[in-house]
Amino acid sequence: SVYSHIYSTLEKDFKSQNIETLKGLNFVKKHFGNRGIYTADRWYDNNFFFKEFTKENAERKFVIRAKMNTI
């Protein structure tokens, strides 16, 4: 595993599952740069992650399996 972090929704500073996942994605980017292609399945086809992967200067190559009615 490249990244592992246990969290609880009951933690004082918990914001959302999306934010926790984004922390992991940023960890990977920090340590590996823009090498490789991010691949994601279920749940990553929401607007939050699509915006993160496509925002200006994101420079992340990615493949997300998405449902037609999701994005």
PDB file of C-alpha atoms in Angstrom:
ATOM      1  CA  SER A   1       0.000   0.000   0.000  1.00  0.00           C
ATOM      2  CA  VAL A   2       1.304   3.441  -0.896  1.00  0.00           C
ATOM      3  CA  TYR A   3      -0.963   5.286   1.539  1.00  0.00           C
ATOM      4  CA  SER A   4      -2.990   4.185   4.521  1.00  0.00           C
ATOM      5  CA  HIS A   5      -4.776   6.361   7.044  1.00  0.00           C
ATOM      6  CA  ILE A   6      -7.491   5.429   9.493  1.00  0.00           C
ATOM      7  CA  TYR A   7      -9.980   8.125  10.421  1.00  0.00           C
ATOM      8  CA  SER A   8     -13.289   8.439  12.196  1.00  0.00           C
ATOM      9  CA  THR A   9     -16.243  10.640  11.368  1.00  0.00           C
ATOM     10  CA  LEU A  10     -16.340  11.397  15.094  1.00  0.00           C
ATOM     11  CA  GLU A  11     -12.936  13.142  15.074  1.00  0.00           C
ATOM     12  CA  LYS A  12     -13.064  16.807  16.034  1.00  0.00           C
ATOM     13  CA  ASP A  13     -11.595  18.083  12.750  1.00  0.00           C
ATOM     14  CA  PHE A  14     -13.355  15.608  10.428  1.00  0.00           C
ATOM     15  CA  LYS A  15     -14.808  17.382   7.384  1.00  0.00           C
ATOM     16  CA  SER A  16     -15.883  14.667   4.928  1.00  0.00           C
ATOM     17  CA  GLN A  17     -14.898  11.347   3.395  1.00  0.00           C
ATOM     18  CA  ASN A  18     -14.064  13.223   0.189  1.00  0.00           C
ATOM     19  CA  ILE A  19     -11.569  15.439   2.036  1.00  0.00           C
ATOM     20  CA  GLU A  20      -9.944  12.420   3.686  1.00  0.00           C
ATOM     21  CA  THR A  21      -9.602  10.729   0.305  1.00  0.00           C
ATOM     22  CA  LEU A  22      -8.187  13.913  -1.215  1.00  0.00           C
ATOM     23  CA  LYS A  23      -5.502  13.929   1.491  1.00  0.00           C
ATOM     24  CA  GLY A  24      -4.431  10.499   0.260  1.00  0.00           C
ATOM     25  CA  LEU A  25      -4.410  11.577  -3.379  1.00  0.00           C
ATOM     26  CA  ASN A  26      -2.315  14.631  -2.493  1.00  0.00           C
ATOM     27  CA  PHE A  27       0.097  12.434  -0.518  1.00  0.00           C
ATOM     28  CA  VAL A  28       0.630  10.260  -3.586  1.00  0.00           C
ATOM     29  CA  LYS A  29       1.136  13.323  -5.813  1.00  0.00           C
ATOM     30  CA  LYS A  30       3.620  14.820  -3.348  1.00  0.00           C
ATOM     31  CA  HIS A  31       5.748  11.672  -3.285  1.00  0.00           C
ATOM     32  CA  PHE A  32       5.412  10.501  -6.895  1.00  0.00           C
ATOM     33  CA  GLY A  33       4.750  13.738  -8.752  1.00  0.00           C
ATOM     34  CA  ASN A  34       2.774  13.514 -11.969  1.00  0.00           C
ATOM     35  CA  ARG A  35       4.153  10.132 -12.953  1.00  0.00           C
ATOM     36  CA  GLY A  36       1.604   7.460 -13.662  1.00  0.00           C
ATOM     37  CA  ILE A  37      -2.120   7.462 -14.193  1.00  0.00           C
ATOM     38  CA  TYR A  38      -4.658   7.600 -11.382  1.00  0.00           C
ATOM     39  CA  THR A  39      -7.347   4.970 -11.845  1.00  0.00           C
ATOM     40  CA  ALA A  40     -10.551   5.012  -9.871  1.00  0.00           C
ATOM     41  CA  ASP A  41     -13.752   3.055  -9.727  1.00  0.00           C
ATOM     42  CA  ARG A  42     -17.009   3.561  -7.862  1.00  0.00           C
ATOM     43  CA  TRP A  43     -17.597   6.663  -5.855  1.00  0.00           C
ATOM     44  CA  TYR A  44     -14.862   8.664  -7.644  1.00  0.00           C
ATOM     45  CA  ASP A  45     -17.333   9.522 -10.393  1.00  0.00           C
ATOM     46  CA  ASN A  46     -18.845  12.306  -8.310  1.00  0.00           C
ATOM     47  CA  ASN A  47     -18.390  15.993  -9.134  1.00  0.00           C
ATOM     48  CA  PHE A  48     -16.003  16.595  -6.221  1.00  0.00           C
ATOM     49  CA  PHE A  49     -13.305  14.290  -7.604  1.00  0.00           C
ATOM     50  CA  PHE A  50     -13.964  15.141 -11.236  1.00  0.00           C
ATOM     51  CA  LYS A  51     -13.371  18.820 -10.415  1.00  0.00           C
ATOM     52  CA  GLU A  52     -10.196  17.949  -8.488  1.00  0.00           C
ATOM     53  CA  PHE A  53      -8.754  15.924 -11.358  1.00  0.00           C
ATOM     54  CA  THR A  54      -9.627  18.530 -13.994  1.00  0.00           C
ATOM     55  CA  LYS A  55      -8.948  21.803 -12.194  1.00  0.00           C
ATOM     56  CA  GLU A  56      -6.357  24.163 -13.588  1.00  0.00           C
ATOM     57  CA  ASN A  57      -2.777  23.071 -12.835  1.00  0.00           C
ATOM     58  CA  ALA A  58      -3.919  19.667 -11.532  1.00  0.00           C
ATOM     59  CA  GLU A  59      -1.697  17.923 -14.110  1.00  0.00           C
ATOM     60  CA  ARG A  60      -3.012  14.526 -13.040  1.00  0.00           C
ATOM     61  CA  LYS A  61      -3.677  11.915 -15.686  1.00  0.00           C
ATOM     62  CA  PHE A  62      -6.671   9.856 -14.687  1.00  0.00           C
ATOM     63  CA  VAL A  63      -9.241   7.279 -15.683  1.00  0.00           C
ATOM     64  CA  ILE A  64     -12.529   7.068 -13.796  1.00  0.00           C
ATOM     65  CA  ARG A  65     -15.242   4.549 -14.545  1.00  0.00           C
ATOM     66  CA  ALA A  66     -18.365   6.674 -14.474  1.00  0.00           C
ATOM     67  CA  LYS A  67     -22.067   6.220 -14.938  1.00  0.00           C
ATOM     68  CA  MET A  68     -23.613   8.281 -17.683  1.00  0.00           C
ATOM     69  CA  ASN A  69     -25.904  10.144 -15.282  1.00  0.00           C
ATOM     70  CA  THR A  70     -23.250  11.033 -12.697  1.00  0.00           C
ATOM     71  CA  ILE A  71     -21.191  13.857 -14.138  1.00  0.00           C
TER      72      ILE A  71
END
